[in-house]
XYZ file of C-alpha atoms in Angstrom:
644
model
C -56.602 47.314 238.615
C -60.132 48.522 237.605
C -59.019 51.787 236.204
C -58.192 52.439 232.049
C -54.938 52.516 231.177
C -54.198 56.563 230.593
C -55.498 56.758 234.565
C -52.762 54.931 235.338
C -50.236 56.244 233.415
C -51.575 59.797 234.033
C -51.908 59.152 238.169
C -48.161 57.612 237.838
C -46.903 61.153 236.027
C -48.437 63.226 238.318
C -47.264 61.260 241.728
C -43.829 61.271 240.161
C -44.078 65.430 239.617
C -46.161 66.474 242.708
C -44.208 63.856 245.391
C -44.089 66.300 248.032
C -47.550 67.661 247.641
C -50.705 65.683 249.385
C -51.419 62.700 246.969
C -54.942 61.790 247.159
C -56.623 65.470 246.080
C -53.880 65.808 243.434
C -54.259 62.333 241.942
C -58.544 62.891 242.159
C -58.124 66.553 240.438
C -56.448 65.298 237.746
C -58.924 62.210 237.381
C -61.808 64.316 237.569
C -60.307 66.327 234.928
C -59.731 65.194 231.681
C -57.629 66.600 229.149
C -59.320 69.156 227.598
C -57.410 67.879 223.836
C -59.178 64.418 224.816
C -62.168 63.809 222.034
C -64.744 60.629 222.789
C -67.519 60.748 219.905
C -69.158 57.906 217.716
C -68.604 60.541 214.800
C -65.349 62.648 213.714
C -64.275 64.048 211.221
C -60.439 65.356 210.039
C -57.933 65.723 207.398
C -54.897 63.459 206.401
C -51.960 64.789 204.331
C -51.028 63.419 201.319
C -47.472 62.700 199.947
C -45.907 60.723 203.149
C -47.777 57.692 204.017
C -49.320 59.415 206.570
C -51.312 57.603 209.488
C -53.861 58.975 211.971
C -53.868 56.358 215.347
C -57.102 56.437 217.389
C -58.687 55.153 220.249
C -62.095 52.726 219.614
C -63.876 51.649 222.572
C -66.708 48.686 222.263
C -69.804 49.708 224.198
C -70.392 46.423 224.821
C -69.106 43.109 223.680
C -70.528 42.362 220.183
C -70.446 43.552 216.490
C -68.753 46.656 216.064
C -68.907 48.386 212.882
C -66.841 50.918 211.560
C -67.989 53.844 208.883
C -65.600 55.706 207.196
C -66.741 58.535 204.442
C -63.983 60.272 202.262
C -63.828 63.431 199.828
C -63.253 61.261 196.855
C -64.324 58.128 195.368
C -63.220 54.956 195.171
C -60.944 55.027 198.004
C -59.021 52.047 197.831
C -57.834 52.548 194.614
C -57.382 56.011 195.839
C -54.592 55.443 198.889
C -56.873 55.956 201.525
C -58.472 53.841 204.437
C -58.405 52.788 207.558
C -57.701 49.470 209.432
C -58.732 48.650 213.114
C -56.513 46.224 215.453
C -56.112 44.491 218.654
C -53.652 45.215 221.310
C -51.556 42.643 219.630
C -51.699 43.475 216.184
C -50.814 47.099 217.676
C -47.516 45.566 219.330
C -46.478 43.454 216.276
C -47.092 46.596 213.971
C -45.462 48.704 216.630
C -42.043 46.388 216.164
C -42.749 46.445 212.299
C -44.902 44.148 211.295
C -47.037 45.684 207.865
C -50.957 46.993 208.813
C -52.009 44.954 206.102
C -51.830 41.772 207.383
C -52.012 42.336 211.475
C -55.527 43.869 212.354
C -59.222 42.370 212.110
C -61.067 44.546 209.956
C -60.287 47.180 207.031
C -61.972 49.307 205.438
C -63.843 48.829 202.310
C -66.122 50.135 199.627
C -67.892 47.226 198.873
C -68.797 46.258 202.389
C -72.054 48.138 201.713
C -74.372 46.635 199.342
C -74.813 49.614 196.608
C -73.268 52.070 199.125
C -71.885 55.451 198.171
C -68.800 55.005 195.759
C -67.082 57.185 198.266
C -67.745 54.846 201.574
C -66.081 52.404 203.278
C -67.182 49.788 206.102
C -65.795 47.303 208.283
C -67.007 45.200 211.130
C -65.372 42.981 213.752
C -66.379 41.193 216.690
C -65.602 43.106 219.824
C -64.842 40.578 222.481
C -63.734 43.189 225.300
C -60.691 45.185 225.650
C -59.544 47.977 223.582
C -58.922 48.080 219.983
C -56.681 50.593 217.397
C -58.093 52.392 214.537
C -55.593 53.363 211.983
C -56.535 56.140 209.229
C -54.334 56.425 206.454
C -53.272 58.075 203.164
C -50.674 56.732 200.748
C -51.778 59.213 198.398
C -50.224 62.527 196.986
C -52.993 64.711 198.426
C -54.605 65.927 201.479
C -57.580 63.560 202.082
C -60.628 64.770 204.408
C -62.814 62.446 206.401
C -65.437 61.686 208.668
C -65.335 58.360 210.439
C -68.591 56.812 212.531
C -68.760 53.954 214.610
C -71.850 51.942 215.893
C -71.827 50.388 218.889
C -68.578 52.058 220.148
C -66.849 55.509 220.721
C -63.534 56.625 218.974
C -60.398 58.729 221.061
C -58.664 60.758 220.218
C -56.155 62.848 223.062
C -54.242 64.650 220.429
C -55.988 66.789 218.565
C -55.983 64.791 215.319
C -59.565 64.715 214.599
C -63.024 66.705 215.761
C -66.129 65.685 216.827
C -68.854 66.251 213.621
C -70.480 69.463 213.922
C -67.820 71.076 215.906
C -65.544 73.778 213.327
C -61.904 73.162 212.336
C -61.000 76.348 213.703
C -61.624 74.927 217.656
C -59.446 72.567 217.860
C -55.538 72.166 217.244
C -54.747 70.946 213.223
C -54.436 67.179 213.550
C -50.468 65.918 214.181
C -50.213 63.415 212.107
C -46.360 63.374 212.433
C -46.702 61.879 215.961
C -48.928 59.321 215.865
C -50.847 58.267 219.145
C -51.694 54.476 219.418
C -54.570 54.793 221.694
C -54.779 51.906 223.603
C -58.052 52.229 225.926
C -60.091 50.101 228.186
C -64.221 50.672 228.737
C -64.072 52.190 232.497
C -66.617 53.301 235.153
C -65.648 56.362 237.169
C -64.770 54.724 240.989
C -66.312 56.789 243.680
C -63.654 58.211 246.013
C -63.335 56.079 248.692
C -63.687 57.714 252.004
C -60.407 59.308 253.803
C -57.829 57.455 255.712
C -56.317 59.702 258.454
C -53.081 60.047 256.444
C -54.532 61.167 253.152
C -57.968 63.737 252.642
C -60.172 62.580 249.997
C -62.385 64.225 247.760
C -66.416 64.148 249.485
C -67.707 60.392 248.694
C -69.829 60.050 245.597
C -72.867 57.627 245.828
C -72.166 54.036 243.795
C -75.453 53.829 241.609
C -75.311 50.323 241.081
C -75.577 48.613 237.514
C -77.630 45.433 236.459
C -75.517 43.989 233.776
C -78.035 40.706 231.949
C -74.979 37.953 230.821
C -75.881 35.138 228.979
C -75.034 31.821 230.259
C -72.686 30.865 227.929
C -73.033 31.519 224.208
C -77.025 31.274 222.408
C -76.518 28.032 220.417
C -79.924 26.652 218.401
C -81.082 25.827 214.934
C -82.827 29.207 214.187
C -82.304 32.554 215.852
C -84.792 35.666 215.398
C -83.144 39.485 215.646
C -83.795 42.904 214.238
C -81.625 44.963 212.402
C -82.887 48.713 212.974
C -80.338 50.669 211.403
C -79.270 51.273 207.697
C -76.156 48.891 207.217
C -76.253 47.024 210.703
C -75.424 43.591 210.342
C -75.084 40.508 212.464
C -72.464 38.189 212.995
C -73.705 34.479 213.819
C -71.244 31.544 214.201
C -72.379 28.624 211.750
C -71.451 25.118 213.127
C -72.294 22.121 210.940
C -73.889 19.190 212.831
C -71.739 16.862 210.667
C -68.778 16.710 208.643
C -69.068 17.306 205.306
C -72.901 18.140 206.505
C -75.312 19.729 203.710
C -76.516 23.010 205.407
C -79.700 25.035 203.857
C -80.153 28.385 205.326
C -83.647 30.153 205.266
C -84.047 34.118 206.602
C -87.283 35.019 206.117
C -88.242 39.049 207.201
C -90.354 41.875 207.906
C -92.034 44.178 206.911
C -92.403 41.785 203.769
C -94.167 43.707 201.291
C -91.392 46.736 201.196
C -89.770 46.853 198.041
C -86.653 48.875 199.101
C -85.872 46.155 202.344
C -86.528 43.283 199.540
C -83.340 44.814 197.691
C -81.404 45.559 200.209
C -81.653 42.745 203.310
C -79.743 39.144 202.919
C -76.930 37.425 204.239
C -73.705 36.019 203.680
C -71.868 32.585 204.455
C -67.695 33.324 205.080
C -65.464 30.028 206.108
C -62.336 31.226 208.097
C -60.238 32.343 205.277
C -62.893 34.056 203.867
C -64.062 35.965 206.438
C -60.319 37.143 206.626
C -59.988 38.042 203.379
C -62.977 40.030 203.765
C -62.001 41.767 206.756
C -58.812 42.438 205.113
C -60.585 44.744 202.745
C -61.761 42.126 199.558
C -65.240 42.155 198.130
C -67.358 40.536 200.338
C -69.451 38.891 197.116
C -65.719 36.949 195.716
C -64.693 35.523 198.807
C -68.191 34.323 200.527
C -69.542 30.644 200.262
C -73.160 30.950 200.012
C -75.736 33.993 199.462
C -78.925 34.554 200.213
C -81.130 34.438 197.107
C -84.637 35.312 196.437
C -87.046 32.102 197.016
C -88.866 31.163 194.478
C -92.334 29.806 195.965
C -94.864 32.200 195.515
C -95.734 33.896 198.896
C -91.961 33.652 199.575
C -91.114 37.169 198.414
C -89.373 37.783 202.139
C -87.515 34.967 202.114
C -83.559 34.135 201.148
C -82.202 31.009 200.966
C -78.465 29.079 200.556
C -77.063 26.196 200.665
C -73.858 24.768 200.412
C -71.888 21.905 201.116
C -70.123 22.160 204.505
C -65.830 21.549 204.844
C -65.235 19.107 207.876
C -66.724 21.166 210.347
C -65.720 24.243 209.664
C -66.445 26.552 211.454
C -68.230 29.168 208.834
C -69.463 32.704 209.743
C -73.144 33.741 208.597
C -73.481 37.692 208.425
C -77.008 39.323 208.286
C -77.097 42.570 206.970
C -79.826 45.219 206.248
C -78.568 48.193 204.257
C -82.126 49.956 203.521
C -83.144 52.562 205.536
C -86.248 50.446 207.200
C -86.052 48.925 210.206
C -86.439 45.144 210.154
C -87.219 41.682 212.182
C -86.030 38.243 210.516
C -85.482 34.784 211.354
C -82.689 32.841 210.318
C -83.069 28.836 210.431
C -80.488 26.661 209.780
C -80.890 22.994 208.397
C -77.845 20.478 209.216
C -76.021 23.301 211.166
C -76.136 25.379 214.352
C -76.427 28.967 214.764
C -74.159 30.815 217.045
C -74.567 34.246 219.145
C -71.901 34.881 221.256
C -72.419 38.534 221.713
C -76.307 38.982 222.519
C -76.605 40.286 219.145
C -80.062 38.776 218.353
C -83.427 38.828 220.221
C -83.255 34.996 220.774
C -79.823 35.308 222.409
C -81.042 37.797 225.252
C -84.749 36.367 225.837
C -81.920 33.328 226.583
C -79.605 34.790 228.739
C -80.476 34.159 232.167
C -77.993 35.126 235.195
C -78.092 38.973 235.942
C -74.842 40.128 237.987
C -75.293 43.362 240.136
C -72.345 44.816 240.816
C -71.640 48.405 242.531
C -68.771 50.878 241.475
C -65.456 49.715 241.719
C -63.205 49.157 244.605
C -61.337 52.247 245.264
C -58.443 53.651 244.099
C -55.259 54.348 245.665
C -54.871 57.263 245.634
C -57.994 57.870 247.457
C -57.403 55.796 250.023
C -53.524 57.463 250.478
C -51.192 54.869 249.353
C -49.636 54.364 245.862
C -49.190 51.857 242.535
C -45.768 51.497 241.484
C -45.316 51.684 238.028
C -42.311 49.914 236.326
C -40.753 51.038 233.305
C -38.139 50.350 231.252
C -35.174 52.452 231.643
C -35.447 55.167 229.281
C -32.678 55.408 226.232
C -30.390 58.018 226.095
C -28.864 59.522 222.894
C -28.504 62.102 220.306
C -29.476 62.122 216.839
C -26.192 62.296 215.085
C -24.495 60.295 217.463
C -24.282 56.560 218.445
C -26.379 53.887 220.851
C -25.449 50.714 221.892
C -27.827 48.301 222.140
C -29.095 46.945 225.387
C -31.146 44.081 226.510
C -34.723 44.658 225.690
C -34.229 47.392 223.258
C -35.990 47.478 219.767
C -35.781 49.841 216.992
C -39.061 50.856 217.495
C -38.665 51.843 221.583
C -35.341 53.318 220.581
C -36.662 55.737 217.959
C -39.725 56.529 220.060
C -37.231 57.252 223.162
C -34.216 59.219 220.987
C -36.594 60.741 218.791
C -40.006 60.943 220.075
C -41.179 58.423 217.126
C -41.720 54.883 217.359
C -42.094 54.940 213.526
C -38.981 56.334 212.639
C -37.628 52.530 213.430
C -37.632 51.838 209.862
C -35.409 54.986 209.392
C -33.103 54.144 211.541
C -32.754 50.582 210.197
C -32.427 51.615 206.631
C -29.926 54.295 207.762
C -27.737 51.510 209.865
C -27.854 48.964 206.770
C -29.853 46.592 209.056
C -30.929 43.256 206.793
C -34.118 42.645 209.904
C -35.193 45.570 210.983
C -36.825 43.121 214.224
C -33.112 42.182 214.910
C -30.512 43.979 216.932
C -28.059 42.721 219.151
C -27.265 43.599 222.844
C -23.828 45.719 222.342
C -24.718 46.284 218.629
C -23.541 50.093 217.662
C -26.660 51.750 215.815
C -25.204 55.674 213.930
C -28.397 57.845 215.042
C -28.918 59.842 211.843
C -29.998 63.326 212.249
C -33.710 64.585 211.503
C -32.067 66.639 208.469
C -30.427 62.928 207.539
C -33.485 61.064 207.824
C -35.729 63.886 205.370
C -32.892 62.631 202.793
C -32.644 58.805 203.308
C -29.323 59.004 203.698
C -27.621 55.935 205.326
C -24.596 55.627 207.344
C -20.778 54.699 206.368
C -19.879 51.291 207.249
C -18.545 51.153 210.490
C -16.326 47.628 211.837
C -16.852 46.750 215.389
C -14.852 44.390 217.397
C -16.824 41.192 218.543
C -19.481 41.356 221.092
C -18.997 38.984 224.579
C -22.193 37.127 224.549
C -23.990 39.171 221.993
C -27.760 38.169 221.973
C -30.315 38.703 219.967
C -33.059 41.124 221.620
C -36.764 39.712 221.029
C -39.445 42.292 220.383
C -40.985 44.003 223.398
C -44.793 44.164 223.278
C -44.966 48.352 224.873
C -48.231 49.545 226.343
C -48.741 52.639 224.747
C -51.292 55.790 225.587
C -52.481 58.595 223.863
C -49.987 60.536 226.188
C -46.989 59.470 227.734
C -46.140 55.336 226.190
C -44.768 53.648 228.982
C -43.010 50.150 228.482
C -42.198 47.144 231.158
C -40.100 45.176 229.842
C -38.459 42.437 231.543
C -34.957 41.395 229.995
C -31.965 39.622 231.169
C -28.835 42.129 230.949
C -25.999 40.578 228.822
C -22.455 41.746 229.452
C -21.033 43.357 226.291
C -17.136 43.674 225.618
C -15.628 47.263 224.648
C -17.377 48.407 220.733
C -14.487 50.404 219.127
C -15.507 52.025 215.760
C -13.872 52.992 212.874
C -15.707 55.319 211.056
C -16.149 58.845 212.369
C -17.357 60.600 209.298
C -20.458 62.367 209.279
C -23.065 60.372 207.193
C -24.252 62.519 204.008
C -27.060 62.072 201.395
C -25.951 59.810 198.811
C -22.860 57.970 200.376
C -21.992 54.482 198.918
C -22.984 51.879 201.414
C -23.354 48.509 201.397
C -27.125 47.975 201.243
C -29.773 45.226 203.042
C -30.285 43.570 200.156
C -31.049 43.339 196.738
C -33.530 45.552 194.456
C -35.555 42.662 194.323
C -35.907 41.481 197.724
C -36.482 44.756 199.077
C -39.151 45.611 197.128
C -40.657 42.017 198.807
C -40.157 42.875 201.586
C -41.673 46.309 202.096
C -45.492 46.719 202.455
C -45.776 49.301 200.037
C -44.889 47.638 197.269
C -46.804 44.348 197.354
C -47.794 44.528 193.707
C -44.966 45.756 192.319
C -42.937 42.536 194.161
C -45.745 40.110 192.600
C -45.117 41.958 189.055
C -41.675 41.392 189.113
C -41.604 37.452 190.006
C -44.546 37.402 187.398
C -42.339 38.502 184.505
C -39.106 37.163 186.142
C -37.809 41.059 186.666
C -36.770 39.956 190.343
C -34.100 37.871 189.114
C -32.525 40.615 187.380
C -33.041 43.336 189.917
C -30.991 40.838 192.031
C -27.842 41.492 189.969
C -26.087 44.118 188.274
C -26.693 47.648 189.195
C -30.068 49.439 188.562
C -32.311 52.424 189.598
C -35.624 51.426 189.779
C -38.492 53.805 190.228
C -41.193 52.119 191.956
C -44.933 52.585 191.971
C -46.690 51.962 195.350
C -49.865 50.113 196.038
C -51.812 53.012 195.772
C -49.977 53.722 192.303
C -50.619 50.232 190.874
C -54.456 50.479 192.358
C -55.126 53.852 190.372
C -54.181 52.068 187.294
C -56.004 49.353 188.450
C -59.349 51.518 188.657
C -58.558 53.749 184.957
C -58.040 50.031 183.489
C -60.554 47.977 184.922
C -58.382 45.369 185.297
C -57.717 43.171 188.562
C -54.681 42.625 189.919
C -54.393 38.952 188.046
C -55.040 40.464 184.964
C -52.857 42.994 185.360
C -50.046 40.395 186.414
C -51.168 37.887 183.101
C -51.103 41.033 180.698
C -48.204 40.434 177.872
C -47.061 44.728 177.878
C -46.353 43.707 182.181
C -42.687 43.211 181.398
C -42.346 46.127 178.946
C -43.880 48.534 181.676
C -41.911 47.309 184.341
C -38.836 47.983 182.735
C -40.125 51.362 181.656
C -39.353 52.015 185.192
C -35.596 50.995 185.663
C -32.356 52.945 184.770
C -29.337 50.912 184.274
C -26.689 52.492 186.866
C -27.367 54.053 190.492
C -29.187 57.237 190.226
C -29.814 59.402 193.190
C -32.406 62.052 193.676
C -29.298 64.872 193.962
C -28.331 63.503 190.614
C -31.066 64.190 189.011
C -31.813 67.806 187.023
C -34.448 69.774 186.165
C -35.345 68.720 182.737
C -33.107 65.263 182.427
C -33.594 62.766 180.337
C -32.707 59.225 180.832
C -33.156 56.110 178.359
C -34.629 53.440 180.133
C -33.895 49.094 180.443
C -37.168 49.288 177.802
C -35.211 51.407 175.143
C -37.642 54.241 175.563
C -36.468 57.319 177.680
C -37.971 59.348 180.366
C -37.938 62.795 180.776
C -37.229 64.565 184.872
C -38.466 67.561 186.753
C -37.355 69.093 189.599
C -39.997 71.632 190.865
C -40.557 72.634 194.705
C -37.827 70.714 196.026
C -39.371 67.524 194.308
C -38.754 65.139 191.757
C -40.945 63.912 188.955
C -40.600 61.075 186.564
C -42.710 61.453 183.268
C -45.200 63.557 185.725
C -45.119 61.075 188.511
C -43.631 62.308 191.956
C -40.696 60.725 194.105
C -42.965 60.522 197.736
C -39.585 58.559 198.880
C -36.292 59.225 197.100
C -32.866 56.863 198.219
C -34.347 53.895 199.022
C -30.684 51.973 199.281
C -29.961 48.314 197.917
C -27.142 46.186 197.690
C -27.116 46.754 194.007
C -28.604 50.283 193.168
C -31.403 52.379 194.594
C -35.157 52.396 194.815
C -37.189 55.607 194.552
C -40.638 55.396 195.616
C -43.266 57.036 192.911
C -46.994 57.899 193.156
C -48.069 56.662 189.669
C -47.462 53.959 186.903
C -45.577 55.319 183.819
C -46.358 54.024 180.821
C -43.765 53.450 177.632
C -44.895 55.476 174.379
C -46.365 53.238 171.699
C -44.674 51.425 169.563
């Protein structure tokens, strides 16, 4: 089908409300007119709270096949270090995340400051090759405070059909406060408008518009040749150039030579860089470009040469390596790139070589028409949709995932994690056909509370479900999912009290292997098997209060340190266990003014002040965090023991 995905979702909803009314000038009106929340803009701006791990999801559309390059400015600097960025993904790293996968290690590009040669301490880039399709951009804030942005994209539009962000230059007041609590994993697809097709006699179509046909120049096959030439017109563009060595092991010299030559500020600022595959991943995943890149350009050092950069390295196998040429000065530039014992790449028409080659030209006209201009109808299928209340019970069906059963129950996909924390579930991308999940109320889930064990008898032919991969819109996620239904004996439970904040359970696992295990606290899980702390916090019975990333990043930045200095440093161990009570300690437990001594010897003093609690000034962002042997509460900075 030739139209984007919300059309069809949108054309579905409206043939499913309106089936008695005429269907082909109902299903054009609503095509014709888009939702008036929708935003499309290569520049938006917004605000993301602070204090929940809050995420923004938007739409970002290629223009065309090719680099795409995402701009992100924030209100403060160093944003990293600060809990704040963004990450952009595929369809599937949308579905993996979507059945809980971590962000950090499913997408192809993040955000980051130092993807901008001597760029604003405040900025962030990322770029990815768009190969079609439609891609995810994810904004987020692990920090304590409200964050405010503006994000631009080159070569590409961002979408937005919930009010979460604004176009730049239009005011905060005209349009709805962003929803972050809701988040809207905008899948879209590049579309051109179809002309209504003229009327059959059983359906009246809209008047026929004209098909203005398109000349689209494709290259045949991808622009492969020892040296490419391009131009690089605006500040920061860059282009991505596969890098193929003609031999293994081959000795590869790289020469970009550029103009204008004699401008001191494009000297500076224009070079490249040479990424093998784990590099370039690393990068995209948000590391400085300069620590994970093979090869840079560097001045030459023939006179006359004052334009040119060269490299050269020695090549792995065959690779394959990634060459990126960047400009970040403000003057538009030409350049030529040569490449000795290699071959250059351009699969995306990036450079002026690459589309002087390209030599088929396709004509096409608008697309075929749809159906419901021409009177008939799509079917849609979708997945039965799950029934239950929060404070009740489900039983598992085939198909089902946390993640579709929290966005059906409570309008949420992310309150999967929730609901698997609250059901003592060790995978949270495990359930079982006739499994009984306890549906904890919204009052339940503000508390982390989890529920009372509950015994169940055994399940007939109980199966593990596999993850569904759901097609989600901005609007109304619809899901086919195509399971085989597994017959499921009678569930009789046991339990039948309510579930309360703070009730005993028998956890997922240990203090320890949580703490591996969740994405927030990748440092602090690399800390503890540094100083041998996760063998401890795998026995006994503890309260740990644990920094987050963004925590052990903001210490990070006041330090200087990196994050293997950090983990070498002899005080690591004292500091760590600055952080852990002996005993289970629970957020109602804890008073205004309390002191505790801590594993260290040293104490810590509590505060309780609107509605939150604070640990030697550092806030609990996520209080009960249950384990098999104590409790983890979630804190927004490193505490540090007094001197000695």
């Amino acid at each position: 089908m030739n139209q984007s995905k919300w059309h069809k979702f949108l054309t579905a909803a409206l043939l499913t409300a309106l089936l008695v009314t005429a269907l082909a000038p109902v299903v054009l009106a609503a095509e014709q007119a888009a939702p008036a929340a929708q935003v499309r803009a290569s520049e938006v701006s917004g605000t993301i709270p602070g204090g929940q791990f809050a995420k923004i999801w938007l739409g970002l559309v290629p223009n065309q096949p090719g680099t795409v390059t995402v701009t992100a400015r924030w209100d403060r600097p160093n944003p990293e270090q600060s809990g704040v960025g963004f990450y952009v993904l595929t369809e599937a790293n949308l579905s993996a995340v979507i059945n809980g996968a971590p962000l950090g290690t499913n997408n192809v590009a993040a955000g980051d400051t130092n993807f901008f040669q001597r760029g604003e301490n405040n900025v962030q880039g990322a770029a990815f090759r768009a190969t079609g399709g439609s891609y995810t951009l994810v904004v987020y804030n692990d920090s304590a405070t409200d964050a405010n942005f503006t994000l631009s994209v080159d070569n590409g539009v961002i979408v937005d059909e919930s009010n979460q962000v604004r176009p730049v230059g239009v005011a905060a007041e005209e349009t709805t406060p962003a929803a972050t609590e809701t988040p809207v994993a905008v899948t879209v697809e590049p579309t051109v408008e179809a002309p209504a097709a003229e009327a059959t006699p059983e359906a009246t179509a809209a008047p026929e518009t004209p098909a203005a046909e398109t000349t689209t120049v494709v290259a045949a096959g991808p622009f492969r040749s020892n040296s490419v030439r391009g131009e690089l017109v605006e500040q920061f563009e860059q282009h991505y150039l596969g890098l193929e060595p003609e031999q293994r092991n081959a000795e590869i010299t790289l020469r970009l030579s550029f103009d204008p030559r004699d401008n001191q500020e494009l000297a500076r600022r224009m070079s490249f860089w040479v990424l093998d595959e784990q590099g370039l991943r690393r990068y995209q995943a948000g590391e400085n470009v300069n620590n994970v890149a093979v090869a840079h350009g560097n001045r030459a050092t023939t006179p006359g040469d004052e334009n040119v950069r060269e490299a050269s390295f020695t090549a792995s196998g065959f690779g394959p390596y990634t060459v990126i040429v960047y400009n970040n000065s403000r003057i538009p530039a030409t350049y030529e790139l040569v490449a000795t014992g290699a071959v250059l790449v351009d699969d995306a028409l990036q450079t002026i070589s690459a589309r002087e080659a390209a030599t088929t030209t396709v004509t096409t006209t608008a697309a075929a028409p749809s159906a419901a201009a021409t009177g008939t109808t799509e079917t849609t299928t979708t997945a039965s949709a799950r029934e239950g209340q929060p404070g009740g019970t489900y039983v598992v069906k085939a198909g089902d995932t946390l993640a579709l059963i929290a966005r059906d129950i409570y309008g949420d996909f992310r309150l999967y994690q929730q609901i698997c924390t609250f059901n003592n579930i060790a995978d949270c991308n495990r359930i079982e056909v006739g499994q009984v999940l306890n549906l904890p109320t919204r009052e339940q889930i503000g508390a982390g509370a989890t529920a009372p064990a509950t015994t169940t008898t055994a399940v007939a032919a109980a199966t593990p479900t596999t993850a569904a991969t759901p097609a989600t819109t901005a609007a109304t996620p619809t899901v086919t999912t195509t399971a085989v239904t597994t017959p499921t004996a009678a569930v009789t439970t046991t339990a039948t009290t309510t579930p309360t904040a703070g009730t005993t359970t028998t956890a997922a696992g240990t203090i320890a292997a949580i703490a591996a295990s969740n994405p927030n606290f990748t440092i602090l899980a690399r800390a503890l098997q540094a100083t041998g702390l996760d063998a401890t916090l795998s026995a006994g019975e503890y309260t740990v209060f644990a920094p987050t990333d963004a925590a052990f990043n903001e210490l990070l930045a006041t330090t200087g340190l990196n994050v293997n200095q950090l983990l070498q440093a002899p005080e690591l161990a004292q500091i760590l266990q600055y952080h852990v009570l002996s005993g289970k300690v629970n957020a109602a437990d804890i008073t205004n003014g309390m002191r505790a001594t801590t594993v260290q010897g040293k104490p810590v003093t509590f505060e309780v002040r609107d509605g939150s609690v604070y640990i030697n000034g550092a806030k609990v962002t996520i209080a009960d965090i249950p384990a098999s042997n104590g409790v983890i509460h979630a804190i927004s900075a490193v505490i540090l023991p007094p001197a000695q």
